Coordinates of C-alpha atoms in Angstrom, one line a residue:
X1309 CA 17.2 20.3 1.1
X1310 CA 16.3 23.5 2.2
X1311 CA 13.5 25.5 0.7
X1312 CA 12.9 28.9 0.8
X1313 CA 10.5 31.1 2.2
X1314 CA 7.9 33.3 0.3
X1315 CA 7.8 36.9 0.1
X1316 CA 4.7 37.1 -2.3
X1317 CA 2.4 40.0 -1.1
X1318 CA -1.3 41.1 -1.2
X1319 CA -2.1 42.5 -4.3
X1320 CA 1.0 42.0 -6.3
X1321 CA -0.1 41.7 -9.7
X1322 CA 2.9 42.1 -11.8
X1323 CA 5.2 39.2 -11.4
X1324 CA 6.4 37.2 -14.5
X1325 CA 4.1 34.4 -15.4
X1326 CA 5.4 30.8 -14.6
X1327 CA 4.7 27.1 -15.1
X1328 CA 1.3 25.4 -14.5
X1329 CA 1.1 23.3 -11.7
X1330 CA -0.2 19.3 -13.4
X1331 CA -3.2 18.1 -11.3
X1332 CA -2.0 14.9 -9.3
X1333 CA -2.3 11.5 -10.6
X1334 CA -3.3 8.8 -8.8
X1335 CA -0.3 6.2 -8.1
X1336 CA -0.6 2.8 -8.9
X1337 CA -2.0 0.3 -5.5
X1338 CA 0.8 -1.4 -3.6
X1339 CA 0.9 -5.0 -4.1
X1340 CA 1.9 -7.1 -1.1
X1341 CA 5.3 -9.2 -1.6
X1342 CA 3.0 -12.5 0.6
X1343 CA -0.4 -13.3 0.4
X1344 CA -2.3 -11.9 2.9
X1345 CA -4.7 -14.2 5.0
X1346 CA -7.9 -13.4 5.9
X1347 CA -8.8 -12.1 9.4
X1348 CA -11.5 -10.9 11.5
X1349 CA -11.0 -8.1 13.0
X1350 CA -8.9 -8.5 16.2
X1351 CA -11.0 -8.5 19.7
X1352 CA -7.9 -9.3 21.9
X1353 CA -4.4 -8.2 21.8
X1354 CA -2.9 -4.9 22.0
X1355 CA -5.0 -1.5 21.5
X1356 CA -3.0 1.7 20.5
X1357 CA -3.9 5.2 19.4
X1358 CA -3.3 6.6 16.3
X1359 CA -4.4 9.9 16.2
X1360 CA -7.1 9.6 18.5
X1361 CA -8.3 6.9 17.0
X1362 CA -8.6 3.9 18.8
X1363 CA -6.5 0.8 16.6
X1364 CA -6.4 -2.8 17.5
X1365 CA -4.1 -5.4 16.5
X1366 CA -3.9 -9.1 17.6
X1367 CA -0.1 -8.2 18.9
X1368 CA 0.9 -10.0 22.2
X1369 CA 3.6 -10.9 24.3
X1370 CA 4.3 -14.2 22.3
X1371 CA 4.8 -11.2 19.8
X1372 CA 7.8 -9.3 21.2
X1373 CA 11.4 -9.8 20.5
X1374 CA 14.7 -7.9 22.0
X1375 CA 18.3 -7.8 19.8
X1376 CA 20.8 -8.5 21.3
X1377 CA 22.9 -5.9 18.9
X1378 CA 22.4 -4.0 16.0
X1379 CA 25.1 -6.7 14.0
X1380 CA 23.9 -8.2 10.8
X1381 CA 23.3 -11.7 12.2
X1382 CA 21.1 -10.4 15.4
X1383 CA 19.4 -8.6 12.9
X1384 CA 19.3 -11.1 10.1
X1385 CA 18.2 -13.5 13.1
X1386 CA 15.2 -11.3 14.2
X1387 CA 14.2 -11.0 10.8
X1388 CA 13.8 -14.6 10.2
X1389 CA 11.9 -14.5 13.3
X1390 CA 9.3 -12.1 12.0
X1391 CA 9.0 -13.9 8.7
X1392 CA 7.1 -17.1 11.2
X1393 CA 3.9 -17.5 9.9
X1394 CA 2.0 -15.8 13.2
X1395 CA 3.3 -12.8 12.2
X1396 CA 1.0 -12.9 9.0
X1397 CA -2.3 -12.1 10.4
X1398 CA -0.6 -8.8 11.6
X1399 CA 0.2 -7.9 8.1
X1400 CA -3.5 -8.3 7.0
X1401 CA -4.7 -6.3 10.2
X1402 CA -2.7 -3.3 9.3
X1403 CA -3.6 -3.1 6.0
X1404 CA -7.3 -3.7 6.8
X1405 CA -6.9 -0.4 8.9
X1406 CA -5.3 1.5 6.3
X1407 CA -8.0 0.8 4.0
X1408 CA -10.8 1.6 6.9
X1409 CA -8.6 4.5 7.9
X1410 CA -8.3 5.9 4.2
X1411 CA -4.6 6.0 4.4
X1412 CA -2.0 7.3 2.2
X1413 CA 1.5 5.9 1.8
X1414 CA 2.8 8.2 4.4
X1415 CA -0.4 8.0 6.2
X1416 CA 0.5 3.9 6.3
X1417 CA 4.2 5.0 7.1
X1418 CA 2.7 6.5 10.5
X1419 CA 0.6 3.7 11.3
X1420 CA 2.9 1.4 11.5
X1421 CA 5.3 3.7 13.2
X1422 CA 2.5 4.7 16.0
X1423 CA 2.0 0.8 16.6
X1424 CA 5.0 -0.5 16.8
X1425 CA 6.6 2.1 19.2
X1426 CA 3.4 1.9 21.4
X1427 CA 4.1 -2.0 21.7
X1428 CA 7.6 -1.7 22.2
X1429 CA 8.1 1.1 24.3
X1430 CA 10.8 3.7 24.8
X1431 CA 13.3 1.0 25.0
X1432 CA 12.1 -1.0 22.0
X1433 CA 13.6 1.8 19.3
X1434 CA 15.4 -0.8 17.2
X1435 CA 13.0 -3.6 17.5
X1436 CA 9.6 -1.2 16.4
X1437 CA 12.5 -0.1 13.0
X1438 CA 12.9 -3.6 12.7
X1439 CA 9.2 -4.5 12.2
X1440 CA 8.1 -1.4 10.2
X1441 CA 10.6 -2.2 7.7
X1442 CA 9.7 -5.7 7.9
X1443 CA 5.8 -5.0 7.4
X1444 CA 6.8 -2.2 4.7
X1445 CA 8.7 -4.9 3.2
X1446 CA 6.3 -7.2 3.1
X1447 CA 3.3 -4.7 2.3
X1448 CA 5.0 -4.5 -1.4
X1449 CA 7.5 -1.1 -0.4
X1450 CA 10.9 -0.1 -1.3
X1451 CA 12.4 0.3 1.9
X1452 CA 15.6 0.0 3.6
X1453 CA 17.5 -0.5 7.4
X1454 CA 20.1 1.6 8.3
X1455 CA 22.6 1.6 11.4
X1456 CA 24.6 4.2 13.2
X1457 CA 25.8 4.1 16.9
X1458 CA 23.9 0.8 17.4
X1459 CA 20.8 2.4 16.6
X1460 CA 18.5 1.5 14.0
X1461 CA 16.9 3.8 11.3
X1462 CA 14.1 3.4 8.9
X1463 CA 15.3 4.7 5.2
X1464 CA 12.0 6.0 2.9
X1465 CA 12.5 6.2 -0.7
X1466 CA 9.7 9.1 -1.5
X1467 CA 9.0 9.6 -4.9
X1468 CA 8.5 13.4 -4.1
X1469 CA 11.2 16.0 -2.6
X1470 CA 10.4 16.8 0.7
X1471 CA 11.8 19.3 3.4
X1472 CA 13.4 18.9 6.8
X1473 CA 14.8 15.7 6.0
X1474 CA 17.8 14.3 5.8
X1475 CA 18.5 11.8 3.0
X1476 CA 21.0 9.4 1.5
X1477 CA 21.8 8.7 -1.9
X1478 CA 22.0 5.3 -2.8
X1479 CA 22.4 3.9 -6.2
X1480 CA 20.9 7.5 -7.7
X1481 CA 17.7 7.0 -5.2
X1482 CA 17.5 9.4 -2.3
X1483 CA 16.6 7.6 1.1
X1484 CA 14.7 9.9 3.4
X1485 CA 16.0 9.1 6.9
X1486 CA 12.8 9.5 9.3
X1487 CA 15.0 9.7 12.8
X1488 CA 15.7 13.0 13.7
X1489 CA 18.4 11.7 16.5
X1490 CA 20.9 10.6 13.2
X1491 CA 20.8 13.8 11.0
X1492 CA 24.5 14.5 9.8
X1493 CA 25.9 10.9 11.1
X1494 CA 27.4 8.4 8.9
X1495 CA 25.2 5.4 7.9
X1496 CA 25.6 1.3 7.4
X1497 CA 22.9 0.6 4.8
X1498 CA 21.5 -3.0 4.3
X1499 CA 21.0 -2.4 0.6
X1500 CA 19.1 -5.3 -0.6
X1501 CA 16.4 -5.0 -3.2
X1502 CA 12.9 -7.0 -2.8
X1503 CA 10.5 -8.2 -5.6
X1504 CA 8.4 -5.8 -6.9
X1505 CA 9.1 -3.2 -4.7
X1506 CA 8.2 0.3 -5.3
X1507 CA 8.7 3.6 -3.4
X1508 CA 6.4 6.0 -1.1
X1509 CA 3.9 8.3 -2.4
X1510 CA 2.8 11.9 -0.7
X1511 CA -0.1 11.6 -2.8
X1512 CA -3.5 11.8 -0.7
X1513 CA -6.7 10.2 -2.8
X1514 CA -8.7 10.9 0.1
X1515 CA -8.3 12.8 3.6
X1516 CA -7.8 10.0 6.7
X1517 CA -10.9 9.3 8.3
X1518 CA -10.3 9.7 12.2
X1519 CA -11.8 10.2 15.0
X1520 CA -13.4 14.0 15.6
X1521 CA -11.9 15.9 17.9
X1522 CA -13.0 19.3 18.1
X1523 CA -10.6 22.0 17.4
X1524 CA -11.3 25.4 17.9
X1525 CA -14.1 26.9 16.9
X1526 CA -13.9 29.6 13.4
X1527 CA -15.9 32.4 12.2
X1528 CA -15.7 33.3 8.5
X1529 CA -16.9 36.1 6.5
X1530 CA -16.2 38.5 3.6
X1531 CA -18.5 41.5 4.5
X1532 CA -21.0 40.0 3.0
X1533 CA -22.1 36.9 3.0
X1534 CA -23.9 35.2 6.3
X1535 CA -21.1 34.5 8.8
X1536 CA -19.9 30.4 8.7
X1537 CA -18.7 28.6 11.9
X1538 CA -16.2 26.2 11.1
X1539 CA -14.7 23.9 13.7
X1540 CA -12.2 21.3 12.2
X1541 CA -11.2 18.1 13.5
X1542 CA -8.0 18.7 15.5
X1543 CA -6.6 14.7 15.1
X1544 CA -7.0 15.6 11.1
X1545 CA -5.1 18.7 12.0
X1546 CA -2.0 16.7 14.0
X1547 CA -1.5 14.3 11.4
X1548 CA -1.4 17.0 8.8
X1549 CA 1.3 18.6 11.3
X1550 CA 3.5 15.1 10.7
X1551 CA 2.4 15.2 6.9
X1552 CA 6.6 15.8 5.1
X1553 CA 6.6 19.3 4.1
X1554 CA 6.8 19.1 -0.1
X1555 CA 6.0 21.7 -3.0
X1556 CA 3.5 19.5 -4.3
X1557 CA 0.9 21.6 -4.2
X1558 CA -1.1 19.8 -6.4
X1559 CA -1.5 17.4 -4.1
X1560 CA -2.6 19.5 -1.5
X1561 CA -5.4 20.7 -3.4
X1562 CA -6.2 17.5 -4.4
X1563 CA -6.4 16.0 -0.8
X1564 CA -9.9 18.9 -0.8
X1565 CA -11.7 19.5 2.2
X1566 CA -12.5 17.0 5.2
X1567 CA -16.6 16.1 5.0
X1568 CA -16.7 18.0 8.5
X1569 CA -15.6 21.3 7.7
X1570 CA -17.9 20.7 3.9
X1571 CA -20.4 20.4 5.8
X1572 CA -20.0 23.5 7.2
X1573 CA -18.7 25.5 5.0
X1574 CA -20.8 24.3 1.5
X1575 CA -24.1 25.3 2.4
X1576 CA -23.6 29.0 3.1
X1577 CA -21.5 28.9 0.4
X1578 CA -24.5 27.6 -1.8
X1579 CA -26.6 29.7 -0.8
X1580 CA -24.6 32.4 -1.9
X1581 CA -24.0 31.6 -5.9
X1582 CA -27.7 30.3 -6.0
X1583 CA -28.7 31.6 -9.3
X1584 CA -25.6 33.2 -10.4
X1585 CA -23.9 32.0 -13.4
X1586 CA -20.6 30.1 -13.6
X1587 CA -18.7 33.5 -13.7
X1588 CA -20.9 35.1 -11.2
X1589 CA -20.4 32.5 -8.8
X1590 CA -16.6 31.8 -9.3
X1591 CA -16.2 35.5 -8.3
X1592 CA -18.8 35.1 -5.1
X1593 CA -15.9 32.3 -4.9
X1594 CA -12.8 34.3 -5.1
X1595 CA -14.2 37.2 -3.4
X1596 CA -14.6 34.7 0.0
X1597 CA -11.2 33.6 -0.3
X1598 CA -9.7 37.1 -0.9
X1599 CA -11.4 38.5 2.4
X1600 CA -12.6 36.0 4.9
X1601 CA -8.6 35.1 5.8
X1602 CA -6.0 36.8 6.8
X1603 CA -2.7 37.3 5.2
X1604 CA 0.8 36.3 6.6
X1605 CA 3.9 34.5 5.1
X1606 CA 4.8 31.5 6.7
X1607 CA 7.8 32.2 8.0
X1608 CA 6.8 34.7 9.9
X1609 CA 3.5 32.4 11.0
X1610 CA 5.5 29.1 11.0
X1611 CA 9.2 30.1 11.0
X1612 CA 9.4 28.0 7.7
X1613 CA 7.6 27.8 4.1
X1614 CA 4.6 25.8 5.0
X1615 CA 1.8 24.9 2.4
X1616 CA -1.6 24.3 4.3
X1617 CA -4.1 21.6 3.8
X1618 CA -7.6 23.1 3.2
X1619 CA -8.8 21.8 6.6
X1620 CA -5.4 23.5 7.9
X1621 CA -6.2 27.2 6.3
X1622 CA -9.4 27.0 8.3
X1623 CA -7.6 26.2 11.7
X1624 CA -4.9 28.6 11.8
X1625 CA -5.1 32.1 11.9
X1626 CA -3.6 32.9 9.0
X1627 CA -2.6 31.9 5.4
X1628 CA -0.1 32.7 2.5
X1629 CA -0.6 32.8 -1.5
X1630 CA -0.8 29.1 -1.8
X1631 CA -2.6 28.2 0.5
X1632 CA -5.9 30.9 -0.8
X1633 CA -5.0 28.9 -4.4
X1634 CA -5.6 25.6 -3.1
X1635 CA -8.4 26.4 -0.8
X1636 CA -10.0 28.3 -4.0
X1637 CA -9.2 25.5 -6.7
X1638 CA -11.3 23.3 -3.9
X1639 CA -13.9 25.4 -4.0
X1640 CA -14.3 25.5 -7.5
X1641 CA -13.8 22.0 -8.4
X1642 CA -16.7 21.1 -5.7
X1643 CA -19.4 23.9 -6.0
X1644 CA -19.1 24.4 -9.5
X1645 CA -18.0 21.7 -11.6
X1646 CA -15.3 23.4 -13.5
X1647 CA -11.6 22.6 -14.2
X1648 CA -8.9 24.6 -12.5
X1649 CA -5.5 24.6 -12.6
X1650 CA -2.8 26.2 -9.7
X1651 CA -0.2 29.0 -11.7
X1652 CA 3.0 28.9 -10.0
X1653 CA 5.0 32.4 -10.5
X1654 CA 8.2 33.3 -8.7
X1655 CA 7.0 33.3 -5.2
X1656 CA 3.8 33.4 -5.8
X1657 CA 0.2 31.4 -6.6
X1658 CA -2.7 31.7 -8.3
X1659 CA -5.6 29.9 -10.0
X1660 CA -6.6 29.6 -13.4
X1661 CA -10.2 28.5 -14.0
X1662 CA -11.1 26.6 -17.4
X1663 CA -14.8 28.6 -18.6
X1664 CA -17.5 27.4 -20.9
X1665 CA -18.1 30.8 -21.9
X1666 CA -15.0 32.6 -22.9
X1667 CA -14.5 35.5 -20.6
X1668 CA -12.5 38.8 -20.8
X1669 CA -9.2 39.5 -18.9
X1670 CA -5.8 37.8 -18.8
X1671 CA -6.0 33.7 -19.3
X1672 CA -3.2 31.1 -20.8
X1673 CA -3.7 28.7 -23.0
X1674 CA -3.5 25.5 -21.9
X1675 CA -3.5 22.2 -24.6
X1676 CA -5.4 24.6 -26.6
X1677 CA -8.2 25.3 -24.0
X1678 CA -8.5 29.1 -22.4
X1679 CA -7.9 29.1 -18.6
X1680 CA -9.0 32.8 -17.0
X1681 CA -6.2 33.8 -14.3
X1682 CA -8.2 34.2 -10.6
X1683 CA -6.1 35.8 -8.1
X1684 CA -7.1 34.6 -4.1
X1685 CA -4.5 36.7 -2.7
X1686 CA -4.8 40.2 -5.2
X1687 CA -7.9 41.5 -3.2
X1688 CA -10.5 43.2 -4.8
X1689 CA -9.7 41.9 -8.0
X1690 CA -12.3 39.7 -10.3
X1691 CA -11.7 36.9 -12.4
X1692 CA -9.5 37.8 -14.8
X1693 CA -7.5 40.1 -12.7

């Protein structure tokens, strides 16, 4: 699928209004498809890094396996090897770090693709596909094994669209294929369906907590409020880089801000409302978003259509329509308490924020509750602008 690039511009205030963007939903917890033993946490075994933060797993060489072939009986034959019971304490070991780690299903996805390469090596490819499906098999996913040219490939049902992926449609489901080496070649699927399997989620309840790693070091203002350094954390800021591109942007504004850059950003930011009612403050707010960035589509920052992270908006030197709107529905949400909702026009953004007090100026109606249209990218305008 192939998405296209926004042309929305600064100021643009009379675009056709469009649909209302639902706030994400959290999905429903994966059950595992095995009980999973209890474990301490591993002090031997193998160590590996995922995204600068140090991981350890009670992997060793009693632990590695080599096919012979890509055939269905060396790969039935390895998979009857991983089902041996010592492989067990593994499963509870990565899911234990996922839950320390704060890990989406993508976020797991990685994880398990990080660790299993690192044990393998460069010329393990087919035996690290072979134990992420296994493990996402056994972790309660709907996954499936693919093979073209004797190589293996790891098939993702995600619930959302996503971009720069190539997919396969089985049985009505598309199957996002994660190797980049076997875009536009043809495919032998082991289609076989496990209990209670369900797909992959892009949803993001909370950001990952890594390791900090300092990323370069941002100054913010709007004229007039005291300057606010920012640095994010730059591991945050690589996984966010692997994150699948998607239009949910819902779920980018739900992700919010990491703790670091709140703790940063909030205070000044606080500061600034103090004393200011809701609609005073929610246009201290806007005004901050309107002016402290700087304004550039994304393909001519990125080369593609690129929605940012909050965290992300404050790293890079630039930022489009929807990345002010999510940044700004943050904002609101956190310092003020109130519901907002994202507005998406044709190529273009913008925030609608639900008021005690009615206020003046263009709104919707939404389930019979006013939402007042706030503009991030039309600068100089106030709420209802």
């Amino acid at each position: 699928p192939v998405v296209k690039t926004s042309d929305d511009t600064p100021g643009n205030t009379t675009l056709p209004m469009g649909k209302v963007v639902s706030p994400a939903k959290p999905t429903k917890p994966v059950v595992p498809a095995v009980p999973l033993p209890e474990v301490k946490p591993a002090t031997a075994g193998f160590s590996f890094i995922y995204y600068g933060t140090p991981c350890r797993v009670s992997l060793t060489d009693a632990h590695k396996y080599r096919l012979q072939g890509t055939g269905e009986g060396q790969v039935a034959d390895a998979w009857t090897l991983l089902s041996d019971d010592k492989y067990l304490p593994l499963l509870t070991e990565c899911a234990n770090h996922r839950k320390e780690l704060g890990l989406c299903d993508w976020g797991y996805v990685r994880l398990l693709q990080v660790m299993t390469e690192s044990f393998f090596g460069s010329s393990g490819h087919n035996e690290a596909v072979l134990m992420q499906t296994y493990l996402l098999v056994q972790s309660g996913y709907k996954v499936r094994i693919a093979r073209t040219d004797n190589r293996l490939g790891l098939l993702l049902p995600i619930e959302q669209e996503v971009y720069n992926y190539s997919y396969l449609n089985i049985d009505g489901t598309p199957y996002y294929i994660i190797d980049d080496s076997s875009r536009g070649k043809s495919f032998y699927v082991y289609n076989r369906s496990f209990p209670q399997e369900r797909g992959l989620s892009l949803y993001m309840a909370t950001i990952p907590n890594l390791k900090v790693k300092n990323g370069t070091q941002r100054i913010l203002t709007d004229g007039k409020l005291a300057k606010v350094t920012v640095v994010v954390n730059k591991n945050l800021i690589d996984f966010y880089n692997d994150y699948p591109r998607n239009a949910q942007w819902n779920f980018y504004s739900t992700a919010s801000l990491s703790s670091k850059a709140k703790a940063a950003l909030y205070p000044k930011l606080r500061q600034a409302i103090e004393g200011k009612n809701k609609a005073e403050a929610a246009n201290v707010l806007l005004h901050f978003v309107q002016n402290a960035f700087e304004y550039q589509t994304d393909d001519v920052q990125f080369g593609v259509e690129r929605p940012l992270f909050a965290d992300e908006m404050l790293y890079y030197p630039y930022c489009d329509c929807e990345d002010r709107s999510i940044f700004y529905s943050i904002l609101v949400r956190d310092l003020l308490g109130l519901d907002v909702v994202l507005l998406n026009y044709p190529r273009h953004l913008a925030t609608a924020v639900r008021f005690v007090d009615e206020m003046d100026g263009d709104h919707i109606i939404l389930s019979g509750k006013r939402y007042t249209i706030c503009d991030p990218t039309y600068i100089g305008a106030n709420i209802g602008e």
